[in-house]
PDB file of C-alpha atoms in Angstrom:
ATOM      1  CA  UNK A   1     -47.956 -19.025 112.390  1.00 72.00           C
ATOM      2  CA  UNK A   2     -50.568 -17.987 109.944  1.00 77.00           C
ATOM      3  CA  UNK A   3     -54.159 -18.710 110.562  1.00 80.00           C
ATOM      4  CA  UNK A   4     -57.788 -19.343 108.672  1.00 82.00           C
ATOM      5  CA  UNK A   5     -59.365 -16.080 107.939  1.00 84.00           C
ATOM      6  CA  UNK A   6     -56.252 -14.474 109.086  1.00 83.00           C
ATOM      7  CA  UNK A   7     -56.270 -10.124 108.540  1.00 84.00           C
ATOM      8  CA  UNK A   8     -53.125  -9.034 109.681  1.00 85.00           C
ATOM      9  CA  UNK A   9     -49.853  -9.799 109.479  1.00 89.00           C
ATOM     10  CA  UNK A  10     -47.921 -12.958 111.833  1.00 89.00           C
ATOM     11  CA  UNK A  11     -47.136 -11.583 115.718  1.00 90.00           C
ATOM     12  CA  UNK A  12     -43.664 -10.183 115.679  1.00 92.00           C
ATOM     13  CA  UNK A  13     -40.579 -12.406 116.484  1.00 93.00           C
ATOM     14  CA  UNK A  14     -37.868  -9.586 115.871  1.00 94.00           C
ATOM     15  CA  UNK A  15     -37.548  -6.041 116.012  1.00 93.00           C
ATOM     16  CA  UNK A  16     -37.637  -5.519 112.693  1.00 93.00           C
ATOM     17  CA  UNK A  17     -40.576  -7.069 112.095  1.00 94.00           C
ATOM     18  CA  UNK A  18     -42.117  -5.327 114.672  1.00 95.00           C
ATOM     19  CA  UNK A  19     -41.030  -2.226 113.224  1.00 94.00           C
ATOM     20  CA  UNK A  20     -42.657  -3.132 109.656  1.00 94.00           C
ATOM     21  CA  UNK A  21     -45.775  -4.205 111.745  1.00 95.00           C
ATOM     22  CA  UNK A  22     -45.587  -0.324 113.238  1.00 95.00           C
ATOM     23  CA  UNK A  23     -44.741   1.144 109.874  1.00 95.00           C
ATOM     24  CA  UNK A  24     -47.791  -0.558 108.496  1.00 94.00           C
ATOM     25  CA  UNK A  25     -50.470   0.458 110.312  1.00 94.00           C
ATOM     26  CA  UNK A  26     -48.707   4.399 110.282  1.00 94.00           C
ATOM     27  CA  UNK A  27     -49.213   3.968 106.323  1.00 94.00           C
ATOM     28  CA  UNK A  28     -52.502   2.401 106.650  1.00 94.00           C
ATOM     29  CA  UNK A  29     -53.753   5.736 108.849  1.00 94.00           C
ATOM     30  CA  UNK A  30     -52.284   7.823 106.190  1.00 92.00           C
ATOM     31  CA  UNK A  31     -54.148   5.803 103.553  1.00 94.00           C
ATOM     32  CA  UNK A  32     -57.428   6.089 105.501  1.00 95.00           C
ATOM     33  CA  UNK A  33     -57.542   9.392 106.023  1.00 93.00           C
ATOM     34  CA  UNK A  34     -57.106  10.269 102.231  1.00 92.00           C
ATOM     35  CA  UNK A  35     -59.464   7.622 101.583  1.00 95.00           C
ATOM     36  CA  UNK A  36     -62.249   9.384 104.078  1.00 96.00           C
ATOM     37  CA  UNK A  37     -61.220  12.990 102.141  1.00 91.00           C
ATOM     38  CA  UNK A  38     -62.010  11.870  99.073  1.00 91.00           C
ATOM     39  CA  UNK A  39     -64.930  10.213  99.620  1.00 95.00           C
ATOM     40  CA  UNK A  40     -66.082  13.103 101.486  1.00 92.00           C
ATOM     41  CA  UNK A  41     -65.683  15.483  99.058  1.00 86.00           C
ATOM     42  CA  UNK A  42     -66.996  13.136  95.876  1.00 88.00           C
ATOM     43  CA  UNK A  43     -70.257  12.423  98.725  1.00 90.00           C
ATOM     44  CA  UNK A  44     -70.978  16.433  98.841  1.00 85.00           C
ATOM     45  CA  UNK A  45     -70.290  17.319  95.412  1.00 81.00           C
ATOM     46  CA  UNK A  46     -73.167  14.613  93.927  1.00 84.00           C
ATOM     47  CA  UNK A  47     -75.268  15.788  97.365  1.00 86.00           C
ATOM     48  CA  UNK A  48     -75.100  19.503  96.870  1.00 81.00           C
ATOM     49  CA  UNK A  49     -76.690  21.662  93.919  1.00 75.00           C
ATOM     50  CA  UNK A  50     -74.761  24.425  95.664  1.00 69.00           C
ATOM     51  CA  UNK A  51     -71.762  25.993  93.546  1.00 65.00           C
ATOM     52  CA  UNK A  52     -69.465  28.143  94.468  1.00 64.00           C
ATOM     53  CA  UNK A  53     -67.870  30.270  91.603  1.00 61.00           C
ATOM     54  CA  UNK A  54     -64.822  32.184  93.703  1.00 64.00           C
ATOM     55  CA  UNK A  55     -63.874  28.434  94.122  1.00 61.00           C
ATOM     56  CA  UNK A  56     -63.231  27.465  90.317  1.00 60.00           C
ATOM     57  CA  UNK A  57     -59.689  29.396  90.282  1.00 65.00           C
ATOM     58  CA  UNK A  58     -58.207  30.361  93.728  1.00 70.00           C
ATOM     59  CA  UNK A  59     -55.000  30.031  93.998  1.00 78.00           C
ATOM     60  CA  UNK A  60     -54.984  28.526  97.905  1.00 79.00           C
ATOM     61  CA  UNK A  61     -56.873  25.723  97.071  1.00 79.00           C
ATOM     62  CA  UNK A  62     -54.254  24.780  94.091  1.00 82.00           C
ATOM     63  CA  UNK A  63     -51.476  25.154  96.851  1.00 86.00           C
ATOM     64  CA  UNK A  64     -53.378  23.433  98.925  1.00 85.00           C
ATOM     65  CA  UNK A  65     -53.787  20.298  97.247  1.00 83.00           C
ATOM     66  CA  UNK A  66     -50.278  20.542  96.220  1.00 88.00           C
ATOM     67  CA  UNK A  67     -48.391  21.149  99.135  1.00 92.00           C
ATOM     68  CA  UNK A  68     -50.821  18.461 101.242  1.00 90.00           C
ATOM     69  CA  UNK A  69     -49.547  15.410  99.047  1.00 90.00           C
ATOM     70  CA  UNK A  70     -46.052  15.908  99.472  1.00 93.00           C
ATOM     71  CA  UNK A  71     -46.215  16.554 103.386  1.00 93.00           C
ATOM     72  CA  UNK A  72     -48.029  13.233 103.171  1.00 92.00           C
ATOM     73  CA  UNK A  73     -45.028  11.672 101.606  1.00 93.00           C
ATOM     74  CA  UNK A  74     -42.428  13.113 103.918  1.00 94.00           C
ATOM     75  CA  UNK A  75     -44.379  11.746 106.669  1.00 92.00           C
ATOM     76  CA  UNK A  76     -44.854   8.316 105.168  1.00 93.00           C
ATOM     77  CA  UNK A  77     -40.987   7.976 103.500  1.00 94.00           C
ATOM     78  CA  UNK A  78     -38.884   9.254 106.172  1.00 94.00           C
ATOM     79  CA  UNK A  79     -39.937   5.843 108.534  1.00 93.00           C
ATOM     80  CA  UNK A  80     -39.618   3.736 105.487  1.00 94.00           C
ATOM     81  CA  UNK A  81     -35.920   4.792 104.956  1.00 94.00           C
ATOM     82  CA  UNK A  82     -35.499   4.440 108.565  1.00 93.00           C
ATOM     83  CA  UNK A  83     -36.714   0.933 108.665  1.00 93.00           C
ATOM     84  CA  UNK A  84     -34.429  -0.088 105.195  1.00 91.00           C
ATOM     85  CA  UNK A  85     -31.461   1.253 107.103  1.00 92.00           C
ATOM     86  CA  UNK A  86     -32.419  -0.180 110.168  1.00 89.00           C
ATOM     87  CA  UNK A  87     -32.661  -3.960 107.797  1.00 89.00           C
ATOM     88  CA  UNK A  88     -29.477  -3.328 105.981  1.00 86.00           C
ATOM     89  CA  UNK A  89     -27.447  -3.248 109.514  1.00 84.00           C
ATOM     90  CA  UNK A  90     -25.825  -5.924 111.038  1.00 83.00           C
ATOM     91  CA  UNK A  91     -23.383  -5.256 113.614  1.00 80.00           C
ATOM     92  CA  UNK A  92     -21.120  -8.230 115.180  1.00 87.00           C
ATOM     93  CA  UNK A  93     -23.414 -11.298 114.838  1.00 91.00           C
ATOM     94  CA  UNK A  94     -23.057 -14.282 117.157  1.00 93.00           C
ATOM     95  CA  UNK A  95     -24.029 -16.224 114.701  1.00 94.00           C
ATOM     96  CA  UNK A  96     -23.514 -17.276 110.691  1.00 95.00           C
ATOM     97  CA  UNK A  97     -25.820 -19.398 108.858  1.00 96.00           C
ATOM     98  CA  UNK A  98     -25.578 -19.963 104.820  1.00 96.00           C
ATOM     99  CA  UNK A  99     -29.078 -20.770 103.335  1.00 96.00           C
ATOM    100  CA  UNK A 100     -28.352 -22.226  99.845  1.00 96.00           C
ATOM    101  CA  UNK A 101     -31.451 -22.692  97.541  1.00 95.00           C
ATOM    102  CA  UNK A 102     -32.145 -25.735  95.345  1.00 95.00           C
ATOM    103  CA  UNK A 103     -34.659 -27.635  93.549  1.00 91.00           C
ATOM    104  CA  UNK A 104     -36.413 -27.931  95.772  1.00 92.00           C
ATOM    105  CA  UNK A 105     -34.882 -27.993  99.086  1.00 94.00           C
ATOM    106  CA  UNK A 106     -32.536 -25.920 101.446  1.00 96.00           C
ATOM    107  CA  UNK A 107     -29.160 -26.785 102.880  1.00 96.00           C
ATOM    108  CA  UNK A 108     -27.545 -24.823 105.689  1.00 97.00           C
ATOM    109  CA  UNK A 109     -24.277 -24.346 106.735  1.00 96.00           C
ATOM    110  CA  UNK A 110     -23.470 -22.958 110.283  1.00 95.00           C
ATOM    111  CA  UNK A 111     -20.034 -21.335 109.280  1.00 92.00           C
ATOM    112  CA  UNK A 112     -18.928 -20.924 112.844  1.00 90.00           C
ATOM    113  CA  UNK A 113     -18.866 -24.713 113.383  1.00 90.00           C
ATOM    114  CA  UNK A 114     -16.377 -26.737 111.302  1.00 85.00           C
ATOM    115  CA  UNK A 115     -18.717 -29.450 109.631  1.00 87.00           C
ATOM    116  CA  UNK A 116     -22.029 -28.171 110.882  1.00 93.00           C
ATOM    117  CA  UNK A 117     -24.518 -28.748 107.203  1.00 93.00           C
ATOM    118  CA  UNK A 118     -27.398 -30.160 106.624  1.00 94.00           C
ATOM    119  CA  UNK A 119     -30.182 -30.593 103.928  1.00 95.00           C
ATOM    120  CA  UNK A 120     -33.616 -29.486 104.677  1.00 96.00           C
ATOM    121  CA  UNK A 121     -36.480 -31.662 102.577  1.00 95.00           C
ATOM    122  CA  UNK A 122     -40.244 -31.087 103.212  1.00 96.00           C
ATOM    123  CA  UNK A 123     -42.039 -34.183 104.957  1.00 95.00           C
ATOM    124  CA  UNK A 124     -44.332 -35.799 102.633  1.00 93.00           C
ATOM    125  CA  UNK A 125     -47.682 -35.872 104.009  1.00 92.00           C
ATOM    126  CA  UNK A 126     -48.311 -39.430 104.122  1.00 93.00           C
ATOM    127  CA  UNK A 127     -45.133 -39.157 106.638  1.00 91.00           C
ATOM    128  CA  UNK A 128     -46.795 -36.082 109.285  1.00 93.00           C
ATOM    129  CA  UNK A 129     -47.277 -36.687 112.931  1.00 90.00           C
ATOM    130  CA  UNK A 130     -50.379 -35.551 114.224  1.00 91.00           C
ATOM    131  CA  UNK A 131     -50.344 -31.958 115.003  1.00 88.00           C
ATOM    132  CA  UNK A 132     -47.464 -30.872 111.994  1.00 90.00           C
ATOM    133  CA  UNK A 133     -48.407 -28.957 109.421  1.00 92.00           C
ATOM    134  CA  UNK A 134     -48.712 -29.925 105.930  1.00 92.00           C
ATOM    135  CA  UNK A 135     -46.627 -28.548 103.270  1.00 92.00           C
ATOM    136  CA  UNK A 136     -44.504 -26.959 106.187  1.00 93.00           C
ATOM    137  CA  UNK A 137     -42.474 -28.972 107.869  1.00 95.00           C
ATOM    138  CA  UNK A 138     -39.432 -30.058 107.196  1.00 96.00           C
ATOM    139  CA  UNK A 139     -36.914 -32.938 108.692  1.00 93.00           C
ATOM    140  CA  UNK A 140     -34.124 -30.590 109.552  1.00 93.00           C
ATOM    141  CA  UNK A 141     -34.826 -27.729 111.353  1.00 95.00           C
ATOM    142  CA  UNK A 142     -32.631 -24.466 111.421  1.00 96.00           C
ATOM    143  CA  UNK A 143     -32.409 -24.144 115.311  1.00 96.00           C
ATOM    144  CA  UNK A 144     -30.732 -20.808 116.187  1.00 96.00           C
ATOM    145  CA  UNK A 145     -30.267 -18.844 119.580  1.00 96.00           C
ATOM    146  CA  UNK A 146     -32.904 -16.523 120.750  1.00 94.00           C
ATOM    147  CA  UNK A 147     -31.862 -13.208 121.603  1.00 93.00           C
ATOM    148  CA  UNK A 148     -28.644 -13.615 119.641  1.00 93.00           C
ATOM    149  CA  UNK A 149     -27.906 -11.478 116.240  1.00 94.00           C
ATOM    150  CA  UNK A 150     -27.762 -14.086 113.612  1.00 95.00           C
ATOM    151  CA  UNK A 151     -26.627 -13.010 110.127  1.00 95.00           C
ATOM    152  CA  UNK A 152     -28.001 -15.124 107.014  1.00 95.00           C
ATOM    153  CA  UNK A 153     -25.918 -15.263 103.940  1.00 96.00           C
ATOM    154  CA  UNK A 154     -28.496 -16.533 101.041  1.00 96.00           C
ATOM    155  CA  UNK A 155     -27.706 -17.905  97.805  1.00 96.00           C
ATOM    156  CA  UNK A 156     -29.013 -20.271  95.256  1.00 96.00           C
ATOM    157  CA  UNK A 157     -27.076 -23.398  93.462  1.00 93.00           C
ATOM    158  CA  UNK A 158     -29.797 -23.096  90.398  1.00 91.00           C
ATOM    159  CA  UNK A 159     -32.667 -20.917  89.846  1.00 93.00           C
ATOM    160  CA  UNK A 160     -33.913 -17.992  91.647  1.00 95.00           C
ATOM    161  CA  UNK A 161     -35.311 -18.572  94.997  1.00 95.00           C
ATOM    162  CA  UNK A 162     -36.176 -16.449  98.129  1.00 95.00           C
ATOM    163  CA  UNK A 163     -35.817 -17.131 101.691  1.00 96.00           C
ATOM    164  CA  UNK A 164     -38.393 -15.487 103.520  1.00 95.00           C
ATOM    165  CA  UNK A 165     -39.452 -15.889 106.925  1.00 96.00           C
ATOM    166  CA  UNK A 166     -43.002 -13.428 107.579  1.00 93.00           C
ATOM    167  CA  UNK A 167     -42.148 -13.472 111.699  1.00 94.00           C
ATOM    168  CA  UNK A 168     -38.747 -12.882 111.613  1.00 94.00           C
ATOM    169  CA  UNK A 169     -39.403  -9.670 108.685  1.00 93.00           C
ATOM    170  CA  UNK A 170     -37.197 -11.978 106.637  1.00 94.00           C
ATOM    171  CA  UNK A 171     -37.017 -12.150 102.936  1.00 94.00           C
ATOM    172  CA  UNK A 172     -34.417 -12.184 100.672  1.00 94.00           C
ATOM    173  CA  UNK A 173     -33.661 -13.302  97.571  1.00 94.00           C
ATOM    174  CA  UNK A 174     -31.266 -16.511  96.673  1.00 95.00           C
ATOM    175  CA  UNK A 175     -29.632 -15.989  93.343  1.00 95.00           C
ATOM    176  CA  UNK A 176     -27.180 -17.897  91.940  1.00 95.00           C
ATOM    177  CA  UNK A 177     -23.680 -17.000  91.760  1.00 94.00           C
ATOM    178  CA  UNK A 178     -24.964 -13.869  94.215  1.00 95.00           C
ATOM    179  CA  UNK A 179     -24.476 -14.249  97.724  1.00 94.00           C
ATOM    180  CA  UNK A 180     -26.849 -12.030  99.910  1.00 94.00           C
ATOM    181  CA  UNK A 181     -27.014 -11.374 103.490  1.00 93.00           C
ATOM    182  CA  UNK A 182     -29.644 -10.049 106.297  1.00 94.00           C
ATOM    183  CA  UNK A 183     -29.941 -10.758 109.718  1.00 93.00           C
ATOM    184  CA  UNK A 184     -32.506 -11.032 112.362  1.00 94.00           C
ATOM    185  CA  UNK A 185     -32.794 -11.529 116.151  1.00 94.00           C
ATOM    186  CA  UNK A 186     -35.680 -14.140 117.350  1.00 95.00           C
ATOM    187  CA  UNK A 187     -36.847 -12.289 120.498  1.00 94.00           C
ATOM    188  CA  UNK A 188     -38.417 -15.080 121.705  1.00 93.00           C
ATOM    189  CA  UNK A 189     -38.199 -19.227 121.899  1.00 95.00           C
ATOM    190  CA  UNK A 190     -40.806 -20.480 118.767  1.00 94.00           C
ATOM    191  CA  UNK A 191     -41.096 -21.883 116.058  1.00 95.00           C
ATOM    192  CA  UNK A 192     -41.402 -19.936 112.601  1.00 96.00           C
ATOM    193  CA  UNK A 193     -42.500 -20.946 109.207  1.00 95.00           C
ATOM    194  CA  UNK A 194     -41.483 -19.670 105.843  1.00 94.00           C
ATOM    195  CA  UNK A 195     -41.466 -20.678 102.103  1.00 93.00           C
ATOM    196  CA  UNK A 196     -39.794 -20.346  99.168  1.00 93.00           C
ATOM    197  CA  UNK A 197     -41.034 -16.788  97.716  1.00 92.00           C
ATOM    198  CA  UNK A 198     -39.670 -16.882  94.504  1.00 91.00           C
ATOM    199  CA  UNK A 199     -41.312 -18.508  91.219  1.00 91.00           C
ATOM    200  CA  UNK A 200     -38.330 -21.625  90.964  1.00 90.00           C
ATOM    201  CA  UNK A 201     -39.978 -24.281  89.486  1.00 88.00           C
ATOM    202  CA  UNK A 202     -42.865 -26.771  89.280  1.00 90.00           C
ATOM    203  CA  UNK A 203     -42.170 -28.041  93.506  1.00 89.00           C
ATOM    204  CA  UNK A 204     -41.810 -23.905  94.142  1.00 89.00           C
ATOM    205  CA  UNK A 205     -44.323 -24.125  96.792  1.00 87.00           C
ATOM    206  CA  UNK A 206     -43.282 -27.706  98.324  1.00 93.00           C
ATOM    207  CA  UNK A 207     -39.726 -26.031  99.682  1.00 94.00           C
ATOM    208  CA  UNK A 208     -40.736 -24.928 103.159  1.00 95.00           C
ATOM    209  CA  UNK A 209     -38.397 -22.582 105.620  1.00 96.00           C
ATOM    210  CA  UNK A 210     -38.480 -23.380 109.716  1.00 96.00           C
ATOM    211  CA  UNK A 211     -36.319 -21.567 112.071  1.00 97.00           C
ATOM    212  CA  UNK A 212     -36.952 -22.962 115.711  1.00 96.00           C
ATOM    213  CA  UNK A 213     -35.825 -20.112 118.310  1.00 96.00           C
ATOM    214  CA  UNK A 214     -34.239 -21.482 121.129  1.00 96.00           C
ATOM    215  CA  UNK A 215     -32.610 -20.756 124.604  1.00 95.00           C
ATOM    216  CA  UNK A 216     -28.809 -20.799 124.149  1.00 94.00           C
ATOM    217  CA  UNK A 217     -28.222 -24.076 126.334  1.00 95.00           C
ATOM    218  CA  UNK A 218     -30.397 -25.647 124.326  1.00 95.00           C
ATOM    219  CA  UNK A 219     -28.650 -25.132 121.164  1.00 95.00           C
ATOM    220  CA  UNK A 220     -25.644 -25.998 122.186  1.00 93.00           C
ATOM    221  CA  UNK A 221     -26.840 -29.645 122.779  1.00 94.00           C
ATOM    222  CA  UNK A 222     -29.114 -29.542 119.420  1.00 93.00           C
ATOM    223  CA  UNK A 223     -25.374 -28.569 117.458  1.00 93.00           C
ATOM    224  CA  UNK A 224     -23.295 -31.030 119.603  1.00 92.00           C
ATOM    225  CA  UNK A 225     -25.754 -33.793 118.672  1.00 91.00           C
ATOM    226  CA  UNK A 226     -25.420 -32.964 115.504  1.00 89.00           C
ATOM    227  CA  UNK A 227     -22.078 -32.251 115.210  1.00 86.00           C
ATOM    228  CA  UNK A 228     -21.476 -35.770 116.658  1.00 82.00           C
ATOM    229  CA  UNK A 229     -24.023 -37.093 114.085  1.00 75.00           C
TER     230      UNK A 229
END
């Protein structure tokens, strides 16, 4: 969960997201370190009456500053691919949701259960309990099983929207007629907030996401309930 005067990113809740989080800061080194150069070098050059004229055409400094950026590249793109591979994998999930986009609300379908759907609404905030969150909770959670791979297929019955999830490293579009898919593992029990990331409308930002990690016990009982419901 985000917070005032927040910095960084959310704490992790998957490996992939801990792998962006790690992928991040690599990039952010990368960017400091050219940033400290440069700065550097434009610092000494409006210090310094000193001039050196060998240095206005050698040919090691030109393959210097040529070669340098594209080792910097290699070193910041071969991660990133890793990482997009890494996302586009899923591998025997235990567990199929379908997120389904509307204005402005999200239903969900647990395909492994027979008539496991429900409709997700934001809670008005004349309706909050003390100590929910406005604009981000919702009556019906999506409880899933921590530790379990869980594969989200994502689509939209009108407009564009995106179902994105910052702990989980979740977000994906919902387009309709399109049916995407990701998946994520929640590495530990929680609860996780998302929203709609996707211009869909005037309610766009009044369509909130929660996933609620949860030991596997325990979500058995939350889908019998429901089931029975």
């Amino acid at each position: 969960m985000a917070h005032p005067a927040q910095l960084g990113f959310q704490d992790a809740a998957s490996p992939i997201m801990e792998e962006l989080l790690h992928f991040h800061d690599h990039a952010l080194m990368a960017v400091f370190l050219i940033s400290t150069l440069v700065l550097y070098i434009i610092t000494t050059m409006m210090t310094t009456k000193l001039t050196n004229t060998n240095a206005m055409d050698a040919q090691e400094i030109e393959m210097v500053w040529t070669i340098m950026p594209a080792i910097i590249l290699i070193v910041i793109a071969l991660p990133s691919l890793r990482i997009l591979y890494l996302m586009d994998e899923i591998s025997d999930p235990h567990l199929t949701v379908k997120a389904i986009g509307h204005q402005w609300y999200w239903s969900y379908e647990f395909t492994n259960y027979e008539d496991l759907a429900f409709d997700s609404y934001m809670i008005p905030t004349q309706d909050l309990s003390p100590g929910q969150f406005r604009l981000l909770e919702v009556d019906n959670r999506m409880v899933v099983p921590m530790e379990s791979p869980t594969r989200m297929l994502i689509t939209a019955e009108d407009v564009l929207h995106s179902w994105a999830v910052p702990a989980l490293g979740i977000k994906t579009d919902a387009i309709p007629g399109r049916l995407n898919q990701t998946s994520f593992i929640a590495t530990r029990p929680g609860v996780f907030y998302g929203q709609c990331s996707e211009i869909c409308g005037a309610n766009h930002s009044f369509m909130p996401i929660v996933v609620e990690a949860v030991p596997l016990k325990t979500f058995e009982n939350w889908s019998s309930s429901m089931l029975e419901t």
